[in-house]
Short mmCIF file of C-alpha atoms and ligand atoms in Angstrom, two decimals:
data_model
loop_
_atom_site.label_atom_id
_atom_site.label_comp_id
_atom_site.label_asym_id
_atom_site.label_seq_id
_atom_site.Cartn_x
_atom_site.Cartn_y
_atom_site.Cartn_z
CA MET A 1 168.62 126.11 173.14
CA LYS A 2 164.93 127.82 172.82
CA ILE A 3 163.72 128.05 169.09
CA GLN A 4 161.55 131.21 169.11
CA SER A 5 162.08 131.83 165.04
CA ILE A 6 162.25 129.34 162.31
CA CYS A 7 162.70 129.98 158.83
CA CYS A 8 162.53 127.79 155.74
CA LEU A 9 163.91 127.62 151.82
CA GLY A 10 161.69 126.50 149.79
CA ALA A 11 157.75 127.00 150.05
CA GLY A 12 156.94 123.80 147.67
CA TYR A 13 154.48 120.74 148.45
CA VAL A 14 157.02 119.88 151.78
CA GLY A 15 158.11 123.62 153.05
CA GLY A 16 154.13 125.22 152.74
CA PRO A 17 152.53 122.35 154.56
CA THR A 18 155.06 121.20 157.04
CA MET A 19 155.89 124.68 157.71
CA ALA A 20 151.99 125.53 158.28
CA MET A 21 151.80 122.81 160.63
CA ILE A 22 154.51 124.05 162.95
CA ALA A 23 153.28 127.13 162.96
CA ALA A 24 149.83 125.80 163.85
CA LYS A 25 150.97 123.70 166.76
CA CYS A 26 153.52 126.24 168.04
CA PRO A 27 151.91 129.89 168.23
CA GLY A 28 155.09 131.00 170.67
CA ILE A 29 157.59 130.37 167.53
CA THR A 30 157.73 132.91 164.65
CA VAL A 31 157.69 130.78 161.28
CA THR A 32 158.89 132.39 157.60
CA VAL A 33 158.63 130.17 155.02
CA CYS A 34 160.56 132.06 152.01
CA ASP A 35 161.14 131.12 148.32
CA MET A 36 162.55 133.29 145.08
CA ASN A 37 159.47 132.10 143.09
CA GLN A 38 157.03 135.09 143.66
CA GLN A 39 154.16 133.48 142.16
CA ARG A 40 154.77 130.56 144.63
CA ILE A 41 154.67 133.09 147.37
CA ASP A 42 151.61 135.06 146.41
CA ALA A 43 149.68 131.71 145.82
CA TRP A 44 150.67 131.13 149.35
CA ASN A 45 149.81 134.57 150.74
CA SER A 46 146.22 134.15 148.78
CA ASP A 47 142.96 131.84 149.49
CA GLU A 48 144.38 129.86 146.50
CA LEU A 49 146.89 128.26 147.85
CA PRO A 50 149.30 126.33 145.29
CA VAL A 51 149.07 122.82 147.14
CA TYR A 52 145.59 121.44 147.16
CA GLU A 53 145.90 118.92 150.22
CA PRO A 54 142.48 118.41 152.42
CA GLY A 55 142.77 120.13 155.31
CA LEU A 56 145.38 122.23 154.67
CA GLN A 57 143.89 125.80 153.85
CA GLU A 58 141.88 125.45 157.64
CA VAL A 59 145.67 124.52 158.63
CA VAL A 60 147.27 127.66 157.00
CA GLU A 61 144.31 129.84 157.91
CA SER A 62 144.97 129.02 161.80
CA ALA A 63 148.53 130.65 161.70
CA ARG A 64 149.02 132.69 158.51
CA GLY A 65 149.79 136.53 159.59
CA ARG A 66 149.92 135.23 163.28
CA ASN A 67 153.09 133.45 163.44
CA LEU A 68 153.14 132.06 159.56
CA HIS A 69 154.47 134.13 157.14
CA PHE A 70 155.55 133.59 153.46
CA THR A 71 157.79 136.04 151.75
CA THR A 72 160.50 136.52 148.94
CA ASP A 73 162.71 138.29 151.29
CA ILE A 74 165.11 135.29 151.91
CA ARG A 75 167.91 137.29 153.48
CA ALA A 76 165.65 138.65 155.89
CA ALA A 77 164.16 135.81 156.94
CA ILE A 78 167.80 133.71 157.64
CA ALA A 79 169.32 136.74 159.43
CA ALA A 80 166.27 136.19 161.93
CA ALA A 81 165.56 132.68 162.22
CA ASP A 82 167.62 130.78 165.15
CA LEU A 83 166.87 127.15 163.19
CA ILE A 84 166.73 127.01 158.98
CA PHE A 85 165.04 124.20 157.22
CA VAL A 86 166.36 123.57 153.92
CA CYS A 87 163.22 122.24 152.12
CA VAL A 88 164.20 123.02 148.14
CA GLY A 89 164.08 120.59 145.52
CA THR A 90 166.87 117.65 144.66
CA PRO A 91 165.55 116.27 141.62
CA THR A 92 167.28 113.16 139.48
CA LYS A 93 170.21 114.79 137.85
CA SER A 94 170.06 115.37 134.11
CA TYR A 95 173.30 115.89 132.99
CA GLY A 96 176.90 115.31 133.79
CA ILE A 97 178.28 112.73 136.30
CA GLY A 98 175.41 110.37 137.68
CA ALA A 99 172.78 111.66 134.80
CA GLY A 100 169.72 110.00 135.41
CA ARG A 101 170.25 108.72 139.00
CA ALA A 102 172.14 111.05 140.92
CA ALA A 103 170.30 113.85 143.01
CA ASP A 104 170.96 117.34 141.71
CA LEU A 105 172.27 118.90 144.77
CA ARG A 106 172.63 122.38 142.95
CA TYR A 107 169.76 124.37 144.82
CA ILE A 108 170.64 122.62 148.48
CA GLU A 109 174.36 124.15 147.36
CA SER A 110 172.77 127.53 146.60
CA ALA A 111 170.91 127.30 150.15
CA ALA A 112 173.85 126.58 152.07
CA ARG A 113 175.77 129.61 150.25
CA ILE A 114 172.81 132.12 151.32
CA ILE A 115 172.60 130.73 154.53
CA ALA A 116 176.40 131.36 155.21
CA GLU A 117 176.31 134.70 153.44
CA VAL A 118 173.65 136.15 155.71
CA SER A 119 174.28 134.47 159.11
CA GLU A 120 175.22 135.90 162.12
CA GLY A 121 175.88 134.08 165.81
CA HIS A 122 174.48 130.53 166.02
CA LYS A 123 171.97 128.51 163.56
CA ILE A 124 170.96 125.38 163.22
CA ILE A 125 170.53 124.02 159.97
CA VAL A 126 168.10 121.17 159.26
CA GLU A 127 168.03 118.92 155.90
CA LYS A 128 164.49 118.63 155.27
CA SER A 129 165.20 117.86 151.56
CA THR A 130 165.38 114.16 150.44
CA ILE A 131 169.48 114.32 149.98
CA PRO A 132 171.85 110.99 149.47
CA VAL A 133 173.24 110.25 152.91
CA LYS A 134 176.56 112.30 153.53
CA THR A 135 175.13 115.58 152.40
CA ALA A 136 175.52 117.10 155.68
CA THR A 137 179.14 117.13 155.00
CA ALA A 138 179.25 119.08 151.63
CA ILE A 139 176.84 121.59 153.62
CA GLN A 140 179.04 122.03 156.41
CA ALA A 141 181.80 122.60 154.41
CA ILE A 142 180.14 125.09 152.41
CA LEU A 143 178.80 126.99 155.48
CA ALA A 144 182.15 127.14 157.25
CA ALA A 145 184.04 128.32 153.99
CA ASN A 146 181.51 131.40 153.19
CA SER A 147 180.91 133.00 156.57
CA SER A 148 182.46 135.96 157.06
CA THR A 149 181.09 136.52 160.31
CA GLY A 150 182.01 133.82 162.14
CA ALA A 151 178.81 132.34 162.36
CA THR A 152 178.98 129.03 163.72
CA PHE A 153 176.45 126.25 162.61
CA GLN A 154 174.93 122.67 163.46
CA VAL A 155 173.41 120.63 160.86
CA LEU A 156 170.79 118.55 161.34
CA SER A 157 168.87 116.07 159.48
CA ASN A 158 165.10 115.51 159.87
CA PRO A 159 163.32 113.78 156.60
CA GLU A 160 159.89 114.16 155.72
CA PHE A 161 157.57 111.05 155.91
CA LEU A 162 154.01 113.01 154.64
CA ALA A 163 152.71 111.50 151.76
CA GLU A 164 150.71 113.60 149.24
CA GLY A 165 146.96 114.02 149.89
CA THR A 166 147.46 112.76 153.52
CA ALA A 167 149.64 115.36 154.18
CA VAL A 168 147.70 117.14 157.15
CA ALA A 169 146.85 114.04 158.46
CA ASP A 170 150.08 112.97 158.24
CA MET A 171 152.00 115.65 159.62
CA GLU A 172 149.13 115.94 162.47
CA ASN A 173 149.84 112.40 163.53
CA PRO A 174 152.57 111.30 162.05
CA ASP A 175 154.02 107.41 162.42
CA ARG A 176 157.52 109.64 163.88
CA ILE A 177 159.49 111.88 163.70
CA LEU A 178 163.44 111.38 162.85
CA ILE A 179 166.00 113.64 163.85
CA GLY A 180 170.00 112.84 163.12
CA GLY A 181 172.58 114.90 164.34
CA GLU A 182 176.26 114.84 165.41
CA GLN A 183 177.31 112.94 168.06
CA THR A 184 179.34 115.87 170.27
CA PRO A 185 177.36 117.79 172.76
CA ASP A 186 176.67 121.06 170.54
CA GLY A 187 175.03 118.31 167.83
CA GLN A 188 173.02 116.80 170.82
CA ALA A 189 171.99 120.37 172.01
CA ALA A 190 170.95 121.43 168.65
CA LEU A 191 169.04 118.00 168.07
CA GLU A 192 167.50 118.34 171.35
CA ALA A 193 166.35 121.99 170.55
CA LEU A 194 164.28 120.53 167.09
CA VAL A 195 163.13 117.91 169.20
CA SER A 196 161.50 120.55 171.60
CA VAL A 197 159.70 121.79 168.82
CA TYR A 198 157.75 118.96 167.40
CA ALA A 199 157.07 117.88 170.93
CA ASN A 200 154.42 120.64 171.21
CA TRP A 201 152.13 117.95 169.61
CA VAL A 202 154.24 114.75 168.78
CA PRO A 203 154.46 112.21 171.57
CA ARG A 204 158.02 111.52 172.79
CA GLU A 205 158.11 108.27 171.87
CA LYS A 206 157.71 108.93 168.75
CA ILE A 207 160.54 111.07 167.86
CA ILE A 208 163.68 108.72 166.84
CA THR A 209 166.78 110.53 167.32
CA THR A 210 170.28 108.72 165.48
CA ASN A 211 173.35 110.04 163.92
CA LEU A 212 173.01 112.07 161.24
CA TRP A 213 173.98 109.54 158.60
CA SER A 214 171.60 107.21 159.63
CA SER A 215 168.74 109.60 159.69
CA GLU A 216 169.72 111.12 155.85
CA LEU A 217 169.79 107.10 154.73
CA SER A 218 166.62 106.16 156.54
CA LYS A 219 164.61 108.46 154.11
CA LEU A 220 165.52 106.62 151.33
CA VAL A 221 165.47 103.25 152.17
CA ALA A 222 161.83 104.08 153.46
CA ASN A 223 160.68 104.81 150.06
CA ALA A 224 162.81 102.50 148.28
CA PHE A 225 160.68 99.66 150.57
CA LEU A 226 157.32 101.23 149.81
CA ALA A 227 158.01 101.25 146.09
CA GLN A 228 159.16 97.93 146.38
CA ARG A 229 156.15 96.61 147.73
CA ILE A 230 154.04 98.13 145.04
CA SER A 231 156.76 96.76 142.54
CA SER A 232 156.26 93.26 144.10
CA ILE A 233 152.60 93.46 143.92
CA ASN A 234 152.70 94.77 140.25
CA SER A 235 154.54 91.74 139.36
CA ILE A 236 152.23 89.67 140.86
CA SER A 237 149.27 91.31 139.43
CA ALA A 238 150.68 89.88 135.40
CA LEU A 239 150.60 86.58 137.11
CA CYS A 240 147.06 86.95 138.40
CA GLU A 241 145.89 88.07 135.03
CA ALA A 242 147.39 85.32 133.07
CA THR A 243 146.05 82.71 135.74
CA GLY A 244 142.97 83.88 137.08
CA ALA A 245 143.68 84.82 140.40
CA ASP A 246 142.46 88.10 141.89
CA VAL A 247 145.61 90.63 142.78
CA ASP A 248 143.21 92.05 145.79
CA GLU A 249 142.22 88.62 147.51
CA VAL A 250 146.41 88.09 147.07
CA SER A 251 146.86 91.16 148.93
CA ARG A 252 144.59 90.46 151.45
CA ALA A 253 145.41 86.62 152.17
CA ILE A 254 149.14 87.75 152.55
CA GLY A 255 148.81 91.64 154.41
CA ALA A 256 147.04 89.18 157.52
CA ASP A 257 150.20 88.10 158.18
CA SER A 258 151.20 90.78 160.55
CA ARG A 259 154.89 90.01 159.42
CA ILE A 260 153.87 91.49 155.69
CA GLY A 261 150.99 93.98 156.67
CA PRO A 262 148.23 95.40 154.41
CA LYS A 263 149.28 98.72 153.07
CA PHE A 264 151.03 99.55 150.12
CA LEU A 265 149.87 96.11 148.48
CA LYS A 266 147.23 97.84 146.21
CA SER A 267 148.44 97.14 142.61
CA SER A 268 148.29 100.09 140.01
CA VAL A 269 148.68 101.55 136.67
CA GLY A 270 152.38 101.94 138.53
CA PHE A 271 153.66 104.31 141.18
CA GLY A 272 154.11 107.66 140.23
CA GLY A 273 155.03 111.21 142.58
CA SER A 274 158.08 112.93 142.51
CA CYS A 275 160.09 110.75 144.88
CA PHE A 276 159.89 107.51 144.79
CA GLN A 277 161.49 106.89 141.19
CA LYS A 278 163.88 109.95 142.34
CA ASP A 279 164.99 108.23 145.68
CA ILE A 280 165.70 104.87 144.39
CA LEU A 281 167.46 106.09 141.66
CA ASN A 282 169.51 108.41 143.82
CA LEU A 283 169.84 105.06 146.66
CA VAL A 284 170.63 102.83 143.31
CA TYR A 285 173.88 105.16 142.41
CA LEU A 286 174.49 105.40 146.13
CA CYS A 287 175.27 101.75 146.23
CA GLU A 288 177.31 102.53 142.53
CA SER A 289 179.37 105.01 143.79
CA PHE A 290 180.55 102.72 147.09
CA ASN A 291 180.95 99.73 144.21
CA LEU A 292 177.88 97.62 145.24
CA ALA A 293 176.92 96.48 142.04
CA GLU A 294 174.65 93.77 143.11
CA ALA A 295 172.59 96.09 145.76
CA ALA A 296 172.24 98.69 142.77
CA ALA A 297 170.83 96.35 140.69
CA TYR A 298 168.23 94.75 143.04
CA TRP A 299 167.03 98.51 143.60
CA ARG A 300 167.20 99.26 139.97
CA SER A 301 164.73 96.28 139.43
CA VAL A 302 162.30 98.21 141.34
CA VAL A 303 162.01 101.15 138.73
CA THR A 304 162.31 98.14 136.05
CA MET A 305 158.90 96.65 137.20
CA ASN A 306 157.06 99.94 137.50
CA ASP A 307 158.32 100.86 133.91
CA TRP A 308 156.64 97.58 133.13
CA GLN A 309 153.88 97.80 134.33
CA LYS A 310 152.77 100.90 132.58
CA SER A 311 153.90 100.20 129.21
CA ARG A 312 151.92 96.86 130.02
CA PHE A 313 148.91 98.53 130.42
CA VAL A 314 149.11 100.42 126.96
CA GLU A 315 150.02 96.96 125.50
CA LYS A 316 146.50 96.09 127.00
CA ILE A 317 144.33 98.62 125.62
CA VAL A 318 145.61 98.52 122.13
CA ARG A 319 145.66 94.42 121.96
CA THR A 320 142.38 94.24 123.31
CA LEU A 321 141.18 97.30 121.04
CA PHE A 322 141.65 94.80 118.04
CA ASN A 323 145.31 95.38 117.79
CA THR A 324 144.99 99.08 117.23
CA VAL A 325 143.85 102.35 118.83
CA SER A 326 144.62 104.61 115.85
CA GLY A 327 142.37 107.13 115.45
CA LYS A 328 140.32 105.54 118.39
CA ARG A 329 138.79 108.13 121.05
CA ILE A 330 140.06 106.61 124.41
CA ALA A 331 138.55 108.28 127.86
CA VAL A 332 141.18 108.70 130.48
CA LEU A 333 140.02 109.50 133.83
CA GLY A 334 142.39 110.74 136.13
CA PHE A 335 146.05 112.60 135.74
CA ALA A 336 147.25 112.96 138.97
CA PHE A 337 149.74 110.51 140.20
CA LYS A 338 147.15 109.64 143.33
CA LYS A 339 143.96 110.57 144.54
CA ASP A 340 143.37 113.59 146.50
CA THR A 341 146.36 115.79 145.05
CA ASN A 342 146.98 118.29 142.14
CA ASP A 343 150.02 117.34 141.73
CA THR A 344 151.18 115.27 138.47
CA ARG A 345 155.06 114.59 138.75
CA GLU A 346 156.13 111.26 137.64
CA SER A 347 152.36 109.80 137.03
CA ALA A 348 151.65 106.77 135.41
CA ALA A 349 149.59 108.77 133.33
CA ILE A 350 151.71 111.14 131.36
CA HIS A 351 153.65 108.05 130.41
CA ILE A 352 150.21 106.12 129.53
CA VAL A 353 149.02 109.02 127.36
CA ARG A 354 152.40 109.52 125.56
CA ASN A 355 152.36 105.91 124.63
CA LEU A 356 148.55 105.90 123.37
CA VAL A 357 149.02 109.17 121.33
CA ALA A 358 152.63 107.33 119.99
CA GLU A 359 149.85 104.94 118.73
CA ASN A 360 147.84 107.80 117.24
CA ALA A 361 144.93 107.09 119.58
CA HIS A 362 142.56 110.58 120.30
CA VAL A 363 143.02 110.92 124.20
CA ILE A 364 140.23 112.76 126.37
CA ILE A 365 141.27 113.65 129.81
CA TYR A 366 139.49 114.44 132.81
CA ASP A 367 140.72 115.11 136.22
CA PRO A 368 138.95 116.96 139.04
CA ARG A 369 141.99 118.86 140.24
CA VAL A 370 144.96 119.01 137.49
CA PRO A 371 144.40 122.16 135.88
CA VAL A 372 144.63 122.36 131.58
CA GLU A 373 148.45 123.53 131.21
CA THR A 374 149.53 121.07 133.70
CA ILE A 375 148.52 118.32 131.48
CA HIS A 376 150.08 120.28 128.57
CA ARG A 377 153.59 120.87 130.41
CA ASP A 378 153.62 117.63 131.09
CA LEU A 379 153.02 115.81 128.09
CA LEU A 380 155.48 118.29 126.17
CA GLU A 381 157.91 117.40 129.21
CA VAL A 382 157.77 113.37 128.05
CA GLY A 383 158.29 114.38 124.24
CA VAL A 384 154.80 114.52 122.80
CA PRO A 385 154.99 117.39 119.99
CA GLN A 386 152.56 120.62 120.27
CA ASP A 387 150.57 119.68 116.92
CA ILE A 388 149.60 116.27 118.58
CA ILE A 389 148.54 117.59 121.71
CA ASP A 390 146.63 120.46 120.24
CA PHE A 391 145.14 117.36 117.37
CA ASN A 392 145.30 114.10 119.69
CA VAL A 393 144.81 115.38 123.24
CA GLU A 394 141.57 117.08 124.60
CA ILE A 395 140.93 117.94 128.16
CA THR A 396 137.44 118.16 129.88
CA SER A 397 136.20 119.19 132.45
CA ASP A 398 133.22 116.73 132.81
CA PRO A 399 133.67 113.12 132.68
CA TYR A 400 130.63 112.03 130.67
CA THR A 401 132.09 114.56 128.05
CA ALA A 402 135.03 112.76 128.14
CA CYS A 403 133.26 109.21 127.48
CA SER A 404 131.24 110.42 125.21
CA GLY A 405 131.88 108.79 121.49
CA ALA A 406 134.74 106.92 123.18
CA HIS A 407 135.28 103.32 121.95
CA ALA A 408 137.62 102.88 125.75
CA LEU A 409 137.47 104.09 129.09
CA ALA A 410 140.62 103.81 131.51
CA THR A 411 140.88 104.84 135.32
CA LEU A 412 144.48 106.16 136.03
CA THR A 413 143.82 107.61 139.06
CA GLU A 414 141.84 106.03 142.06
CA TRP A 415 139.70 109.39 142.53
CA ASP A 416 136.62 108.30 144.62
CA GLU A 417 134.15 110.24 142.90
CA PHE A 418 134.71 107.44 139.90
CA ARG A 419 133.20 105.15 141.52
CA ASN A 420 129.58 106.38 141.59
CA LEU A 421 129.57 107.72 138.12
CA ASP A 422 126.32 107.13 136.08
CA PHE A 423 127.93 104.03 134.15
CA ALA A 424 124.35 103.34 132.51
CA ARG A 425 125.02 107.02 131.28
CA ILE A 426 128.42 106.26 130.30
CA HIS A 427 127.75 103.14 128.31
CA ASP A 428 124.73 105.00 126.45
CA LEU A 429 127.45 107.66 125.54
CA MET A 430 130.19 105.19 124.14
CA LEU A 431 130.88 103.62 121.30
CA LYS A 432 130.00 99.42 121.39
CA PRO A 433 131.82 97.20 122.45
CA ALA A 434 132.21 99.76 125.06
CA PHE A 435 135.48 98.77 126.56
CA VAL A 436 136.69 99.68 130.73
CA PHE A 437 140.43 99.44 131.46
CA ASP A 438 140.40 100.19 135.06
CA GLY A 439 144.26 100.81 135.92
CA ARG A 440 143.52 100.94 140.00
CA ALA A 441 140.22 98.35 140.38
CA ILE A 442 137.81 100.94 141.69
CA LEU A 443 135.04 100.45 139.70
CA PRO A 444 132.13 98.41 140.22
CA THR A 445 132.99 95.76 137.88
CA ALA A 446 129.93 93.31 138.24
CA THR A 447 127.58 96.57 137.53
CA LEU A 448 129.72 97.24 134.54
CA LYS A 449 129.13 94.13 133.19
CA ALA A 450 125.56 93.52 133.75
CA LEU A 451 125.63 97.02 131.95
CA GLY A 452 127.65 95.41 128.76
CA PHE A 453 130.74 96.63 129.29
CA GLU A 454 133.86 94.72 128.38
CA THR A 455 136.25 94.82 131.33
CA PHE A 456 139.33 94.76 132.03
CA VAL A 457 141.00 95.15 135.85
CA ILE A 458 144.39 95.33 136.39
CA GLY A 459 145.50 91.72 138.42
CA LYS A 460 142.38 90.52 137.45
CA GLY A 461 142.47 87.25 135.65
CA GLN A 462 139.14 86.89 132.95
P1 LIG B 501 159.06 121.21 145.12
O1 LIG B 501 159.61 121.50 143.72
O2 LIG B 501 157.71 121.55 145.21
O3 LIG B 501 159.54 123.00 145.97
C1 LIG B 501 161.25 123.28 145.92
C2 LIG B 501 160.89 124.99 146.07
O4 LIG B 501 162.30 125.11 146.62
C3 LIG B 501 160.87 125.64 144.90
O5 LIG B 501 159.64 126.33 145.09
C4 LIG B 501 161.80 126.56 144.66
O6 LIG B 501 161.95 127.54 144.02
C5 LIG B 501 162.55 126.54 146.06
N1 LIG B 501 163.88 126.81 145.94
C6 LIG B 501 164.73 126.36 145.56
N2 LIG B 501 166.32 126.73 145.84
C7 LIG B 501 165.82 127.78 146.90
C8 LIG B 501 166.64 128.52 147.65
N3 LIG B 501 168.01 128.91 147.40
N4 LIG B 501 165.62 129.54 148.65
C9 LIG B 501 164.40 129.17 148.83
N5 LIG B 501 163.72 128.35 147.78
C10 LIG B 501 164.61 127.63 147.36
O7 LIG B 501 159.61 120.11 145.92
P2 LIG B 501 158.93 119.24 147.20
O8 LIG B 501 158.29 118.62 146.64
O9 LIG B 501 158.47 120.54 148.60
O10 LIG B 501 160.50 118.54 147.73
C11 LIG B 501 161.57 119.29 148.65
C12 LIG B 501 161.87 117.82 148.66
O11 LIG B 501 161.46 117.60 149.86
C13 LIG B 501 162.82 117.18 147.69
O12 LIG B 501 163.91 116.82 148.38
C14 LIG B 501 161.92 116.10 147.88
O13 LIG B 501 162.54 114.86 148.03
C15 LIG B 501 161.52 116.45 149.27
N6 LIG B 501 160.40 115.57 150.01
C16 LIG B 501 158.67 115.51 148.86
C17 LIG B 501 157.96 115.44 149.47
C18 LIG B 501 156.41 115.51 148.73
O14 LIG B 501 155.23 115.04 148.87
N7 LIG B 501 156.19 116.32 147.81
C19 LIG B 501 157.79 114.36 150.66
C20 LIG B 501 158.74 114.29 151.49
C21 LIG B 501 159.88 114.91 150.89
C1 LIG B 502 155.77 108.75 149.19
C2 LIG B 502 155.96 108.12 150.81
O1 LIG B 502 154.88 107.31 150.98
C3 LIG B 502 156.13 109.69 151.93
O2 LIG B 502 156.13 108.81 152.86
C4 LIG B 502 157.28 110.03 151.34
O3 LIG B 502 157.56 111.07 152.43
C5 LIG B 502 157.05 110.49 149.82
O4 LIG B 502 156.98 109.71 148.95
C6 LIG B 502 157.83 111.23 149.61
O5 LIG B 502 159.27 111.08 149.86
O6 LIG B 502 157.95 112.11 148.57
P1 LIG B 502 153.71 110.14 147.98
O7 LIG B 502 154.36 109.72 147.05
O8 LIG B 502 153.41 111.49 148.17
O9 LIG B 502 154.24 109.57 149.44
O10 LIG B 502 152.56 109.04 147.64
P2 LIG B 502 152.10 107.51 148.04
O11 LIG B 502 150.94 107.38 148.80
O12 LIG B 502 153.21 106.94 148.50
O13 LIG B 502 151.85 106.97 146.76
C7 LIG B 502 152.96 107.20 145.42
C8 LIG B 502 152.53 106.08 144.44
O14 LIG B 502 152.32 104.74 144.57
C9 LIG B 502 151.25 106.51 144.11
O15 LIG B 502 151.30 106.94 142.63
C10 LIG B 502 150.20 105.94 144.80
O16 LIG B 502 149.31 105.71 143.42
C11 LIG B 502 150.94 104.30 144.07
N1 LIG B 502 150.72 103.37 145.23
C12 LIG B 502 150.63 103.57 146.28
C13 LIG B 502 150.15 102.07 144.70
O17 LIG B 502 150.23 101.94 143.52
N2 LIG B 502 149.42 101.16 145.28
C14 LIG B 502 149.97 101.03 146.74
O18 LIG B 502 149.35 99.97 147.76
C15 LIG B 502 150.26 102.71 147.06
#
């Protein structure tokens, strides 16, 4: 089966960029990305894309209007497609059974229902959203029960491994593409059809094919292993601070062992992003559902360690500033969950700012990409009252303004531009003693010390 027309439900962080890459690499395939969110679709059709990713604008512009289209006409796009990617959100459930842990699958279900309603003939449905293992069974059941035209479906799993900030490079040259399918002739035919789409630019040996459940589960496990490394090194960062060891030196020493490897060993204020915590909690819930309490507790501890790292950083600031930050100005550099993205979902900065203002601090935030409205929304969502946001939180478009009159400066995102700030100027602008809390270990500590700053660096003994 040769794929000529692809549709994607969900024009978010994953749907938009992944489909743009497929369209750019496969000029013979028509790719239509749809979403009910008109504003998002309008943004994809404009020069101001809704997602900031280095290199993404060029990829979108190379195919948009040729074989890449963004629309809210979901039904027409489904009807015209041979293959439909489901790329809708799967947030942590906030209500009912499994609240706070299980994945909320309502968008997946609504996508399956509309596909069933509109489809005719044969369609391949591809789960690209991150979902609990066995979700394909639910999708198959909804499709089978709701099609009135006798349409037939094959469901595949094709999880996405791109990381934000490096999405274009990750998609252009992926470590692997994972595709799971039913172990039947029809399942294998569908699987091969999707393999042939990726084979337009990904070497065949990098395309791993498995059964459906292995593919679904591997996505959760990949994120859990990555997050576990960060929690592991962050637990060691506390020990380094207590003993005089240097966490970056420890990371380098252990990462040189080829069995451990050097990546994902950078200590921080805690991992953020829309997926790590959500996917680990999802894994925890799955383990609990299968009565595997010890396995659930093991993975749960990765999140517990991450929460501790965030609150520990705030405690360090409060204790160092003579046990009170009440009325003090704290400059926060960076609000995105990592550099090179405007995404703030689950950013450690949200929790750190919330806890600082809970101590009556006055926080002035600078981030090169995150809009004011996003910061306000994020703080409201974690329970910071509007009047506190109005009086105790300032957002500025200039890092020096943020530092002006500040008692302390805290780096929460590893934006490259923070490394090269004029620290002599910042020292002049700040109250003395001028404290720096480097939550990403990116600033030139020796220079800062020479200028007279009091410095604390995550994972570095004093
Ligand atoms: P997102 O919230 O940015 O986008 C999801 C979009 O789906 C929204 O715009 C929403 O309006 C739309 N939608 C919901 N129901 C729909 C329907 N029935 N039809 C059409 N559109 C619909 O989410 P995201 O960050 O793109 O994540 C999507 C999935 O991909 C999640 O399961 C996530 O875990 C996974 N994932 C995300 C990343 C990442 O870096 N963000 C990476 C890998 C995997
Ligand atoms: C992560 C995975 O890396 C992707 O493979 C996956 O597809 C994606 O989740 C997903 O499923 O959504 P992402 O969250 O975009 O990607 O970004 P990461 O680079 O993994 O960073 C996550 C968080 O960990 C960030 O807050 C980052 O600052 C932090 N981090 C990362 C560290 O604190 N230390 C490190 O060594 C690496």
